[in-house]
Structure formats: C-alpha cells, structure tokens
XYZ file of C-alpha atoms in Angstrom:
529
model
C 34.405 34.186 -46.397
C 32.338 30.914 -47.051
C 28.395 31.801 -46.631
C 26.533 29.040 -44.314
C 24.500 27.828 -47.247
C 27.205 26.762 -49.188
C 28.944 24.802 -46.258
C 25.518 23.412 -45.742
C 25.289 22.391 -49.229
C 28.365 21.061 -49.259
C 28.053 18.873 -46.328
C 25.032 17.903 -47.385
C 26.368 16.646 -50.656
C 29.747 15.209 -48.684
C 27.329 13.062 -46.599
C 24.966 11.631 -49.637
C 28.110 10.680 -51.368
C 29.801 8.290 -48.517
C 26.690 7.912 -46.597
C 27.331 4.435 -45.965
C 30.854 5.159 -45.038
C 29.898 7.130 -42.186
C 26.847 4.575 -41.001
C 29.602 2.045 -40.660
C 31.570 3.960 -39.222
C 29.183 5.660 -36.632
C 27.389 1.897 -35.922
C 31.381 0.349 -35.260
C 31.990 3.143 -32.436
C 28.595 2.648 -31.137
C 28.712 -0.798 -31.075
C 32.330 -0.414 -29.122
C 31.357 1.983 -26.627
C 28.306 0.047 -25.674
C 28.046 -1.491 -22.016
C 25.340 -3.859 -23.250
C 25.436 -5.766 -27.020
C 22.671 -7.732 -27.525
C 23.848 -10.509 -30.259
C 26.673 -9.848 -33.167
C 23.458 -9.280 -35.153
C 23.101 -5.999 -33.513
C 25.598 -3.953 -35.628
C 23.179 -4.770 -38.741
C 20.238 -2.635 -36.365
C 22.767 0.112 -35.850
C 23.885 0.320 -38.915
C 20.206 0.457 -40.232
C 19.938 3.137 -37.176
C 23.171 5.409 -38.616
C 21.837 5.762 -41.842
C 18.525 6.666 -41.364
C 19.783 9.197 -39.259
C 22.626 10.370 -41.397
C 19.583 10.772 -44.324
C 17.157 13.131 -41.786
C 20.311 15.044 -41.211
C 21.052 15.561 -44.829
C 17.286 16.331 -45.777
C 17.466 19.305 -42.662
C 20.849 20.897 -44.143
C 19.127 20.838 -47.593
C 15.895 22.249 -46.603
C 16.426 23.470 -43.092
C 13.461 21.605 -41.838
C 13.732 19.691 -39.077
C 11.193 17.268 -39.215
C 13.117 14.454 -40.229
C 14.856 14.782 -37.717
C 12.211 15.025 -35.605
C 10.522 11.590 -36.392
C 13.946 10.398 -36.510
C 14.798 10.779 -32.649
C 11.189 10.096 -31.155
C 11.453 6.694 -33.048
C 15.016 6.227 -31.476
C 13.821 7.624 -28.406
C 11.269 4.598 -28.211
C 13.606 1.719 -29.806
C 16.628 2.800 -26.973
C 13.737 2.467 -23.714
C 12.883 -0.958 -25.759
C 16.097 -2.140 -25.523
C 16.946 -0.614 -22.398
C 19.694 1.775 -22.920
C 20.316 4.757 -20.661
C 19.539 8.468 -22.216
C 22.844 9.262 -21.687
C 24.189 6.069 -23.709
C 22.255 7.278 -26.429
C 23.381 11.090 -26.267
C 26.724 9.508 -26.603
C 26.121 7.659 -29.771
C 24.757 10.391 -31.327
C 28.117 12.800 -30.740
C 30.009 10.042 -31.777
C 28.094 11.015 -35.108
C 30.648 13.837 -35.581
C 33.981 11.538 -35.112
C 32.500 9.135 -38.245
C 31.807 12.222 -40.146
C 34.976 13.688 -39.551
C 37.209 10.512 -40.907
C 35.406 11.731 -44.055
C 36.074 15.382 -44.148
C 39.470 15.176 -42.997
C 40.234 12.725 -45.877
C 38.675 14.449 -48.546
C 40.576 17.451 -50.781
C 38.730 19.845 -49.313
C 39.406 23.574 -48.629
C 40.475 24.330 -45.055
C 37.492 27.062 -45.340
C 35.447 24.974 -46.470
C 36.150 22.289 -43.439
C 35.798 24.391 -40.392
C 32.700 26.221 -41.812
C 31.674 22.425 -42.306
C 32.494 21.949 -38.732
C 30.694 24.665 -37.933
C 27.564 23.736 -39.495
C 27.909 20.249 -38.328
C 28.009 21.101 -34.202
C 25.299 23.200 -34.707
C 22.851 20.844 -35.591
C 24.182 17.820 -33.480
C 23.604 20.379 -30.939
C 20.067 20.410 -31.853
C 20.124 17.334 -32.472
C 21.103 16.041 -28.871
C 18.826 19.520 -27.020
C 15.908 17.507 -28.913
C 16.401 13.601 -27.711
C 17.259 14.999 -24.811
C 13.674 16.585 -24.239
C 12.085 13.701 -25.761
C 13.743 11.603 -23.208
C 12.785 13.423 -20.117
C 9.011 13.696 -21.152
C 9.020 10.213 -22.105
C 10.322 9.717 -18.688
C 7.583 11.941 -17.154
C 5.393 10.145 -19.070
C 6.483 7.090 -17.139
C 6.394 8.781 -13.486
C 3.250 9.797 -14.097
C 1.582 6.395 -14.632
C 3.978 4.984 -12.203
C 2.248 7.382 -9.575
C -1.206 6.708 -10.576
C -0.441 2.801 -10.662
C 1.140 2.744 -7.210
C -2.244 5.262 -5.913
C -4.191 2.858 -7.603
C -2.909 0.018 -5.505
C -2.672 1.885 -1.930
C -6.389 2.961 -2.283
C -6.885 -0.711 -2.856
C -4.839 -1.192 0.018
C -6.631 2.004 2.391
C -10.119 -0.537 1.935
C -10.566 -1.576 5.192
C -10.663 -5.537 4.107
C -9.202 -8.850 4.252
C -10.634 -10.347 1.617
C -8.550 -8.576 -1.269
C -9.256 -9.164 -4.788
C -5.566 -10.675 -5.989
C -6.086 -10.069 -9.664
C -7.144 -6.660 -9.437
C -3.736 -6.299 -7.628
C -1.836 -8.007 -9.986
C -3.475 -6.383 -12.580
C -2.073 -2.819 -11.815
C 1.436 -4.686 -10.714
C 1.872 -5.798 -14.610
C 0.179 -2.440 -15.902
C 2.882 -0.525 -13.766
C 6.091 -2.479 -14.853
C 4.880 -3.227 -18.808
C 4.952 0.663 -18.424
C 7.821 1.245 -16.650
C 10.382 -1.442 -18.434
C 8.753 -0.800 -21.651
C 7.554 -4.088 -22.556
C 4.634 -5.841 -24.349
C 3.417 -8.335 -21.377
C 3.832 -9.390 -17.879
C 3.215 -12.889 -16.221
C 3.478 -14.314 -12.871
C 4.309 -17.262 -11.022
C 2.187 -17.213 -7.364
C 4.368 -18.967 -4.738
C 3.168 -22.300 -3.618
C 4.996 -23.285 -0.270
C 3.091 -26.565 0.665
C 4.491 -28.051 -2.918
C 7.604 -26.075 -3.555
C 6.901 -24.612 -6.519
C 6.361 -21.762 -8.632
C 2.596 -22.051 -9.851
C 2.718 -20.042 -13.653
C -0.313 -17.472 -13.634
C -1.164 -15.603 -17.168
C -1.094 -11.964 -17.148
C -1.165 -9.068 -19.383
C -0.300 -8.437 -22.649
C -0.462 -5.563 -24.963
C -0.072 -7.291 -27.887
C -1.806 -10.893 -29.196
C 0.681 -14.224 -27.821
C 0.646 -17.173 -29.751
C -1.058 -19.907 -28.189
C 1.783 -22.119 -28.241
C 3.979 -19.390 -26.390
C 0.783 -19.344 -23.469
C 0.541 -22.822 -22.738
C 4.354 -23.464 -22.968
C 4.499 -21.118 -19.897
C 1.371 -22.775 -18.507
C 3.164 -26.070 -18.480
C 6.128 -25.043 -16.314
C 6.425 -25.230 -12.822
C 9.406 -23.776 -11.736
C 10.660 -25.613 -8.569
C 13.205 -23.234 -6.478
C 15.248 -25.915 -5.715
C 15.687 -26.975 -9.059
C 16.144 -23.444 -10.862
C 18.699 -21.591 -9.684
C 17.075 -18.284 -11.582
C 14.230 -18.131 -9.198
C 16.121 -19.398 -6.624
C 18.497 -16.288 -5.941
C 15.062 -13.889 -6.310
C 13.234 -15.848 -3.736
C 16.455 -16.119 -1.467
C 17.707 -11.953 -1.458
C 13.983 -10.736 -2.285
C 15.295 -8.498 -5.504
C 14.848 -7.722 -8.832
C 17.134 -10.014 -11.182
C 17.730 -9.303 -15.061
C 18.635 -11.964 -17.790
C 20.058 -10.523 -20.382
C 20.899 -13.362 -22.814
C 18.430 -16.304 -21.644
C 19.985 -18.225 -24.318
C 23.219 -18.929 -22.862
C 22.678 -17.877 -19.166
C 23.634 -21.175 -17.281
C 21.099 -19.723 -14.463
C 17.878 -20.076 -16.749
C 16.195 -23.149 -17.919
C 16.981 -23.875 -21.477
C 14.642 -26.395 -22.463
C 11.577 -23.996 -21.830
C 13.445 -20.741 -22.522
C 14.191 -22.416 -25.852
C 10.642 -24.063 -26.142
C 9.165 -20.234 -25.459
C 12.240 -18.140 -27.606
C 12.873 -16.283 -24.606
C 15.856 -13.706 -25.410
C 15.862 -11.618 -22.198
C 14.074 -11.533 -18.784
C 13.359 -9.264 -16.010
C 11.664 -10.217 -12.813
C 10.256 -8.894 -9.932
C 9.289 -10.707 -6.619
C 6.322 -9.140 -4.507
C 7.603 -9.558 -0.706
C 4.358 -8.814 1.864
C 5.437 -9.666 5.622
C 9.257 -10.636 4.825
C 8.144 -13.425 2.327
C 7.876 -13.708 -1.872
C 4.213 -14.634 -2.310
C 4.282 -14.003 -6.304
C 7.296 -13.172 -8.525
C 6.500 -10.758 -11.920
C 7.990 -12.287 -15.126
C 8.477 -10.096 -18.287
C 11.010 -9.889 -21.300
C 11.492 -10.136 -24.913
C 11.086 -12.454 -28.082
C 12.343 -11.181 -30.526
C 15.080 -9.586 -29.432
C 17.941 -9.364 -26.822
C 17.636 -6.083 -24.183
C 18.845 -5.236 -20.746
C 17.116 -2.583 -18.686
C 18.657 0.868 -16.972
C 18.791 1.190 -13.381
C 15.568 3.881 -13.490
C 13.120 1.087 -15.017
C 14.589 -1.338 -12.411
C 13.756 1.542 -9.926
C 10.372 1.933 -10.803
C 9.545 -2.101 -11.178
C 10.379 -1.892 -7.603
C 8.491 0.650 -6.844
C 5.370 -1.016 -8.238
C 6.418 -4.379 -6.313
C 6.736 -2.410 -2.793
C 3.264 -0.658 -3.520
C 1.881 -4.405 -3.836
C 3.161 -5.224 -0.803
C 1.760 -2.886 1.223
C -1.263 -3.333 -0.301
C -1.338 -7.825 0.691
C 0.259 -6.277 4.090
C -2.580 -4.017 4.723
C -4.639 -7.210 4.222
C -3.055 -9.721 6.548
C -3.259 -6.999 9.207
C -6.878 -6.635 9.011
C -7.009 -9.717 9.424
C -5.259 -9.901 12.387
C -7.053 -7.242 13.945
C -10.170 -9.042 13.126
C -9.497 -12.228 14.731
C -8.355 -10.428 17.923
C -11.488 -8.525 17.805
C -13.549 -11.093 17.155
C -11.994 -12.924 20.414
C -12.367 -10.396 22.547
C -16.448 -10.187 21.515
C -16.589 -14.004 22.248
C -15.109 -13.812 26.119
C -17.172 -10.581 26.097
C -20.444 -12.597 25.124
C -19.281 -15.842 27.003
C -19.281 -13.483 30.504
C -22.912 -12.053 29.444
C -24.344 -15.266 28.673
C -22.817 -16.609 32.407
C -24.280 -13.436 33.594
C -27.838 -13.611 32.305
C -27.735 -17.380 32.419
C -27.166 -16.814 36.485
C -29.650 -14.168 36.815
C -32.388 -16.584 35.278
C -31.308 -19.244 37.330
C -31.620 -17.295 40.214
C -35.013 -16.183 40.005
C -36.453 -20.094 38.877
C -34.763 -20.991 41.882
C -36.451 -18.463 43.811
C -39.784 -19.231 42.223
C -39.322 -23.004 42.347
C -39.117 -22.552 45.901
C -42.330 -20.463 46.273
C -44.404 -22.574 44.334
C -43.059 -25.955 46.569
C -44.090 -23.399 49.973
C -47.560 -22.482 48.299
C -48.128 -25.963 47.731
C -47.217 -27.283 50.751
C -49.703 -24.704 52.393
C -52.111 -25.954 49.579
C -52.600 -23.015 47.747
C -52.549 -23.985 44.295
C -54.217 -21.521 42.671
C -50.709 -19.107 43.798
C -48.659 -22.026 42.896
C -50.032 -21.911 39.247
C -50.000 -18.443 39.239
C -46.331 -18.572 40.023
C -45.584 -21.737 37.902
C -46.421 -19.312 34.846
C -44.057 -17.060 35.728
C -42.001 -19.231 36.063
C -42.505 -20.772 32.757
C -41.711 -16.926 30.863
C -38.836 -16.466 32.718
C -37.777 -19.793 31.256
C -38.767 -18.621 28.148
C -37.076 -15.707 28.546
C -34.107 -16.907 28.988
C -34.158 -19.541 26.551
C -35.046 -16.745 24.315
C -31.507 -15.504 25.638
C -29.672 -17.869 24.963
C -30.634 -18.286 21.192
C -29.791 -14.615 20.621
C -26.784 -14.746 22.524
C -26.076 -18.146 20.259
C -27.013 -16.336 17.217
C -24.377 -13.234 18.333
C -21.448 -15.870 18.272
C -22.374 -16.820 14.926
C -22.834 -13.290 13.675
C -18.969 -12.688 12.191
C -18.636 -9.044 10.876
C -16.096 -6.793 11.930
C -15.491 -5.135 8.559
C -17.791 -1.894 7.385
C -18.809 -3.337 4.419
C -20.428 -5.944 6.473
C -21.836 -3.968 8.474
C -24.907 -2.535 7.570
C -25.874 -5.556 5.488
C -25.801 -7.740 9.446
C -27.550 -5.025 10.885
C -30.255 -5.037 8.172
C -30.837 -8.707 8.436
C -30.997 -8.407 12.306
C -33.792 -5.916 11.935
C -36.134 -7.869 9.260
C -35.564 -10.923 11.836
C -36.706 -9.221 14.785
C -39.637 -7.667 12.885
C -40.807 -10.914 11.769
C -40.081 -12.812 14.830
C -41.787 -9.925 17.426
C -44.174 -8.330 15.298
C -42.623 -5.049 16.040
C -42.357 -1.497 13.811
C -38.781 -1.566 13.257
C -37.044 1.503 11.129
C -33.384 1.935 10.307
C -31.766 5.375 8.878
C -28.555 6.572 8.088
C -26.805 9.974 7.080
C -26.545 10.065 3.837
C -22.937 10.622 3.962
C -22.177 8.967 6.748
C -18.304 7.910 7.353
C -18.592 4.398 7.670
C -14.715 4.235 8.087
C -14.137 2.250 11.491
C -11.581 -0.259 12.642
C -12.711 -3.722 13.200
C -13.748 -3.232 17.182
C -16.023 -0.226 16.604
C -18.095 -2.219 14.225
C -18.414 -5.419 16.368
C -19.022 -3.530 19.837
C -21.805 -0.785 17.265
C -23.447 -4.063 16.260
C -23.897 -5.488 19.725
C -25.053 -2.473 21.619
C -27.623 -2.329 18.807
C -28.423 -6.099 19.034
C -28.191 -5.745 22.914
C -30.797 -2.534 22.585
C -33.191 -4.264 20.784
C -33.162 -7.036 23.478
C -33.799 -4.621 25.920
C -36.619 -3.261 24.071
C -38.123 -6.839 23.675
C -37.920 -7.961 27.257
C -38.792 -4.702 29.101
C -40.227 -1.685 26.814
C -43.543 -3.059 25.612
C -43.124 -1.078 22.695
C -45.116 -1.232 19.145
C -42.145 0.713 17.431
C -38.022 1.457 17.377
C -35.899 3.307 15.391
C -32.205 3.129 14.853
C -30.373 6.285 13.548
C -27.138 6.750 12.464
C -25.781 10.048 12.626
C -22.266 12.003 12.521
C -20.316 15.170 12.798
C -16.839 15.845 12.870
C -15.009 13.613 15.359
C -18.167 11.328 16.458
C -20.702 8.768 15.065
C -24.029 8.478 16.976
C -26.395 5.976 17.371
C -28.949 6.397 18.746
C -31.975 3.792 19.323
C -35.474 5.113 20.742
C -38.609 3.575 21.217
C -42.114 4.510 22.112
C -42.442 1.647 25.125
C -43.158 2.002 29.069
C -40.057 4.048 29.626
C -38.427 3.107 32.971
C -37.274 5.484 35.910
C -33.712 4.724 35.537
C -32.306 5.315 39.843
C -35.272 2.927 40.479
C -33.829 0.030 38.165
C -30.504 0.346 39.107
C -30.926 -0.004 42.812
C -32.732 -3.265 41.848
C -31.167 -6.737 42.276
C -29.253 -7.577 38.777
C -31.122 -4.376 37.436
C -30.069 -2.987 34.285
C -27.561 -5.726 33.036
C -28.253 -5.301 29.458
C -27.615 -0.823 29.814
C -24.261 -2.016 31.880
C -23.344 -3.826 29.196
C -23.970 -1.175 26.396
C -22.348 1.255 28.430
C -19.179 -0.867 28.820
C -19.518 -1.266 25.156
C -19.350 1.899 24.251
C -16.542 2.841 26.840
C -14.302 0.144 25.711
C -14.363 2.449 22.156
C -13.295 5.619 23.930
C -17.193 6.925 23.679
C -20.027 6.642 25.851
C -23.546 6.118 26.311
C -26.253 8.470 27.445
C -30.054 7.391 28.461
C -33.079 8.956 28.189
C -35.691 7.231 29.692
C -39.325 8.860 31.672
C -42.304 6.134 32.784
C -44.574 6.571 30.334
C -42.278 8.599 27.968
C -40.470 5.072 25.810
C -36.974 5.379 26.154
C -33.974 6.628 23.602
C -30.195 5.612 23.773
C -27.354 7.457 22.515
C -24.042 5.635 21.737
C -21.498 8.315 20.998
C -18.192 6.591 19.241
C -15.245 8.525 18.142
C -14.659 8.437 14.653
C-alpha cells in the first residue's frame, strides 16, 4: 500500500516537471467555459493565473503548508470581483484544475497505485482549495453588504433631514462611494441631466486612485447629447442600469472619446427621483476589459434607489412648504382685513366725535379725541408693518426656525425697549413638519403683538418645553393682565387670542390662557409632536 507522502511527493514532482503543460491546459478550458472573454489577450492572464496556482499547490504537497495557497486565492479572489466574474465561475475554473492535471497522469507510465493514491491526494486539496475561495468569497461579499448598508443609511439620514435645500455633492458623494465599492472599481463620474439644453452635463467624481489629467478633461469636454448617443439614450429611456463590456467595438458607445479616454468597459447607473433621470453614474476600466455579475449590478441599484429617495424626500418638502406657506399668506391676508377693519372702524367712530364736539365747540374734547385718534392710527400702521414684515418672514423648516425667532426677539427689544428672554429644553425635539413651524412662529409673533398693544409690560419670556407626545410654548409676561369674560364680550375683543387659538387648533393642539388684572398674563400653546 502506497503511504500519502509518497503520492504527495510524487505529484508534487509530476506537477514541477510539466507545470506548464497543465497551465495551458487549465487556462484553454477556462478560457472555453467562460461566459465573458475580455480580449484574445486574456488567455496570456490565465495562463499567468494557472501557473501561479499550480506552483502554491506544489509548495503545499511538499511542505503541507498552506499558505501559498492562501495568498494565492485571496489575490484571485480580488482579480475575479475586478473583472467581474461570478464566485461560482471561478469555483469552476478551479475544478477544472483536476481535468488538466489528469491529461498528465493518465499519460504518464505510472503505476495504477500510484495514480489513484495521486487522485486521492489531488481531490483532497482542491477540496480545500475550493472550501477556502469559497469563504473568501462570501466575506468579501459581506464585506460589500456591509458598506452597501452603511452607504444607503448614510444617504436616507440625509434624506430623514427635514429640508429642501439638499447638499447634491454630499449625495453624490456616497452614490460613487457605494458603487466604486460595490462593482469594485477605482472611480466614479457623473453626468447631471440638463433638460433645457438636451444634454448630459459631465461632473467629476471620485477616484481612489490618481487620473491623468488628460483622462479628466477629456471627460470634461464631452457633452453627451441623448439624441445623439444612443448609449445614454436607452438608460435615460427604460431608467436601468446598462453595462459595456467592450467600449471599443460597441456600435452603441462613442468612439472618438471612448478612444480619446482608453475606455475598455463601462457600467452606468441613472438616479431616477419622481419618475425622471436627473444624474446618470459613469464607472469602468482602463486598462482592461471586465463585465460585472448580476449581485454588483444589484447593489449599484440599490445605491441609485437610496439616492432617489433621498432628492424625493427633497422635492416633497418642498411641496409641503409652498402649500404651507400659502395657506399662512390667506391666513395673514384675512387678519390684516380683519384688523385693518377694526381700525377703520373706530377712526370712523372717532372722526365722527371729534366733527360733533366741534360743532358744539368743544375743542378742548375734540383734541383730546383727535389724539386718540392719532394712536389708533399709529397703531394700526404699526399693524400693518408687522403684518408686512410676517409675509416676508419665509421659514417653514426647523433649522430656520429658531434663528427667525431669535431675530424677531432682538427686533422687538430694540424697537420697544422691552426685557425680552427666550429658552429652550435642552433637548428639545425640534422635529416638526413645515405647518407646525410657520403657525409656532406666528402665535409667538402674534403674542408679542398682543403684549405690545395691550399688556404694558417691562418684561416677556418665551419657553420652549416638551414631553412625550407635546411641545409647549408658552409666553408670559409681567403686564396689566386682563379679565378674560370681560374682553371677550367686547366689540372685536380679543382678535389677536382668536387668532392664536385658531392657530394652534389648526395643528391638532390648543391654547390655554392665564390671565388675572394685575397678575400679567401667560399663554400656553400645546402642539403635538
């Protein structure tokens, strides 16, 4: 019986004497059962391939260390992703290791022994061989998923920001990091979709690696238009990822700047937000040929839908904002008719005493009342400008805010001479949709008036607080206080708390005042979170 260490040595020997036999042998059936060849040139890379293989397998049977091998399949593990072959294309290849082998023992005079303990020998380590790329390949490939994932959460908590004024590059930015990772490749342009001009306009990306200048401003220079290139054409028109395998001959691709840039392969991606391609993602090779496997296609895409949910997000903001923003103007508009007719009222009231007191000749009264009349001019003058200055205030995003409110406050305190103090939670979730912060900002703006015309007040303070399902606001100052049944039965009394209440109900919340002669008064806006 024929001891494993002398079938191992003997293989080991077999394989160092027709070692490049066997690589040309083992590169031929590769190259045949390939789906994708590059170029002709290819065969010369697997043959390289084979036989640097075929030399870590004979240095394990002679020493029955597997490093060799080791380094050997991590660095094939990394050139098949590169060139876009499947796992399972390359597991193939490397059983087809044993037919090229056997050609060799089978024509050789060797002992029938000495062959199937050869055999023997020979499956076990291919088994190894193939267990080993095989676990390579799936961490690789977890590897992948895993900065897939934190690329795509990258992008949606770009995209949970409650804005419309997205920063574009920092979007792009993880877009290329995600697919560079994900197709394996060195850089990633894109070409931003112009629709006024027809065109394609080329925008530099990443890169991994240092790009001749040459290469950059060759790409810089073109303007695809999609009428004109068919390539980008058929992405913009069914919205999908579309590989070039062979730019070089593909009739679809421009050849003068695919040869001006030595463009061998391409892969792009279009980024669809709201049904339409508002940037397509341009990668591929130089120096050599590749094609890429249906997972890297799978996760490009996956990285292109995450963008678009991120430019949706946007554009939906957006919308909301202008409706809210509307809604606040025909809001305003009614309160500026309403106060507007309430001033007008009384000046025509007092016009028509001070003509009677004059008449009688009573002028002293009639000057008396001609100052009044003058404030409630004034006043509503006064009014007006704020009301004015409310249609010009544009914020409906949170990050807006507190910076409006802020400036509102050291206005006020300059214009009125009034103790003014603003404080917030600490952690308070400013996370509201577009209404809240417009209707929070006027019953604020609206309380202050209040304070102005009525409270006689030397101070106010504005708090923000929370708990679990509600934000309060809550605005109190050290004034006259009111008796709130008397003003209410007046004539156009309390207008400005109607209007804060209505606020606050058209959120879902409500409003609750305090208010004692004497005592100043607080308000309490309650908003659901």
């Amino acid at each position: 019986m024929i001891d494993r260490e002398s079938a191992t040595t003997q293989l080991a020997a077999l394989l160092e004497q027709h070692i490049d036999e066997v690589a040309d042998a083992w590169a031929q059936m590769t190259y045949q059962n390939a789906s994708f060849r590059p170029s002709d040139s290819w065969i010369d890379m697997l043959r390289t391939s084979a036989k640097q293989g075929l030399q870590a397998i004979i240095e394990t049977l002679k020493t029955g260390s597997y490093i060799s091998l080791k380094v050997y399949l991590s660095r094939l593990n990394i050139v098949s992703l590169k060139s876009g072959f499947k796992s399972s294309e390359v597991t193939e290849s490397l059983l087809l290791c044993k037919d090229a082998i056997m050609e060799v023992i089978s024509s050789g005079p060797i002992e029938s022994s000495f062959v199937w303990a050869m055999i023997y020998e020979l499956d076990a380590c291919l088994r190894w061989i193939v267990g080993h790329f095989n676990t390579i390949a799936a961490a690789e490939l977890n590897r992948c998923l895993r900065q897939q994932h934190e690329n795509i959460i990258a992008m949606l908590n770009i995209s949970e920001q409650a804005t419309d004024s997205i920063d574009i590059n920092v979007v792009l930015e993880h877009v290329a990091e995600g697919i560079m990772a994900a197709a394996h490749v060195e850089h990633c342009d894109f070409y931003i979709v112009d629709e006024d001009r027809n065109r394609l306009i080329p925008t530099v990306g990443t890169s991994h690696s240092p790009r001749p200048e040459k290469l950059i401003q060759a790409f810089l220079n073109y303007y695809p238009s999609p009428t004109s290139d068919p390539f980008y054409q058929l992405i913009l028109e069914h919205k999908q990822p579309l590989v070039c395998e062979n730019a070089q001959t593909d009739p679809r691709v421009n050849q003068a700047i695919t040869s001006q840039m030595g463009t061998k392969s391409i892969l792009s991606v279009p980024l669809v937000a709201n049904h339409k391609v508002f940037a397509i993602v341009t990668t591929g090779t130089f120096s050599e040929y590749r094609t890429f496997t249906d997972e890297q296609l799978e996760l490009t895409w996956d990285i292109a839908r995450a963008a678009a949910l991120v430019v949706e997000n946007a554009g939906l903001h957006q919308q909301n904002r202008y409706m809210a923003a509307l809604e606040e103007r025909e809001r305003l508009a009614r309160e500026i008719h309403d106060n507007l007719a309430q001033a007008l009222s009384i000046l025509k009231l007092q016009a028509s005493n001070i003509a009677e007191l004059i008449r009688r000749g009573h002028f002293d009264q009639a000057q008396i009342f001609a100052a009044d009349m003058v404030r409630t001019a004034s006043e509503a003058h006064t009014d007006a400008r704020e009301a004015i200055t409310s249609l010009r205030t544009s914020v409906s995003t949170v990050s807006e805010l507190m910076p409006t409110i802020e400036a509102y406050l050291d206005k006020f305190r300059q214009t009125y001479s009034m103790d003014v103090h603003l404080a917030v939670q600490d952690d308070c979730p400013l996370v509201l949709p577009p209404t809240s912060v417009v209707q929070l900002t006027r019953v604020i703006q609206e309380a202050l008036a209040n304070v102005r015309k009525h409270a006689k007040a030397h101070a106010v303070s504005i708090n923000l607080q929370h708990d679990t399902q509600h934000l309060y606001v809550t605005i109190e100052d050290d004034g006259q206080g009111f008796e709130f049944s008397k003003i209410v039965q007046q004539e156009n009394g309390g207008v400005g708390l109607q209007i804060m209440r209505e606020r606050a109900e058209s959120l879902g919340g409500h409003l609750k005042i305090d208010a004692r002669p004497g005592k100043g008064t607080r308000i309490i806006a309650q908003i659901p979170l």
